[in-house]
Coordinates of C-alpha atoms in Angstrom, one line a residue:
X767 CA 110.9 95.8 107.3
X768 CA 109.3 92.6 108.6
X769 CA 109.1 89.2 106.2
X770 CA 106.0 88.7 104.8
X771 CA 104.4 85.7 106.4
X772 CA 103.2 82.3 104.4
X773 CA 99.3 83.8 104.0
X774 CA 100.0 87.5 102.9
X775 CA 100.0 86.8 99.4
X776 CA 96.9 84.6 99.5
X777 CA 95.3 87.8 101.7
X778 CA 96.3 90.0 99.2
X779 CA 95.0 88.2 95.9
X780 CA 91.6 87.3 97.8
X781 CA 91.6 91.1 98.5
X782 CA 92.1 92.2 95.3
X783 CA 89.4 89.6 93.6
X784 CA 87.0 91.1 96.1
X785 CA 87.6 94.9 94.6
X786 CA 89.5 96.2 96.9
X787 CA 93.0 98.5 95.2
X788 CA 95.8 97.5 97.2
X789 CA 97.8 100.8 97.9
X790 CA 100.7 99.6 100.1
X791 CA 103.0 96.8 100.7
X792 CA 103.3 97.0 103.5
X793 CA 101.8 100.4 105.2
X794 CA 104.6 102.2 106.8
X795 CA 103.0 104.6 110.1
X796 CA 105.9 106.8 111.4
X797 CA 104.9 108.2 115.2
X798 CA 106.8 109.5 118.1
X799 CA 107.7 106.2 118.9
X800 CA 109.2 104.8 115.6
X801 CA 108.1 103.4 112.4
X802 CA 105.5 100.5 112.2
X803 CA 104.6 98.4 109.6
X804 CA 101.3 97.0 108.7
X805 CA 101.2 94.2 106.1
X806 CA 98.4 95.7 103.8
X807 CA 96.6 99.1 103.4
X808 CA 94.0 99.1 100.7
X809 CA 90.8 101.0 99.9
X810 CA 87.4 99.8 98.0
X811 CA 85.1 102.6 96.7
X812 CA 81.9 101.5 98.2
X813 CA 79.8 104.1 96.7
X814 CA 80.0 107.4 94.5
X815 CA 80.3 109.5 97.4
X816 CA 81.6 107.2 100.4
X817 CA 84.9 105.2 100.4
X818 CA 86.1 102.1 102.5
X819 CA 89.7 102.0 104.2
X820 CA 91.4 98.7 105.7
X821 CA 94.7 97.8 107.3
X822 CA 95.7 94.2 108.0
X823 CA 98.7 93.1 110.1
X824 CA 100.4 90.4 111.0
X825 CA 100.4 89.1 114.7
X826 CA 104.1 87.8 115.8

């Protein structure tokens, strides 16, 4: 699993005063090439009926 980088918690807590539930850290994605990770995956609910997704990585 990759180190988190000097702005991910910063990221995380801006996200999270914005609304937005924080459901992994970090989002693991398993293909036929490997595992990747991706620093963040949250959702926001936008709307009764319609829901938000993000996922923010890191560039090396």
């Amino acid at each position: 699993m990759p180190a988190k980088d000097l702005f991910h918690q910063a990221v995380r807590h801006a996200l999270e005063k914005d609304g937005w539930i924080i459901t992994h850290d970090p989002l693991m994605l398993r293909s036929d090439l490997g595992k990747f990770y991706v620093d963040l995956g949250a959702e926001k609910f936008l709307a009764a009926e319609r829901e938000g997704d993000i996922a923010l990585c890191a560039r090396e």
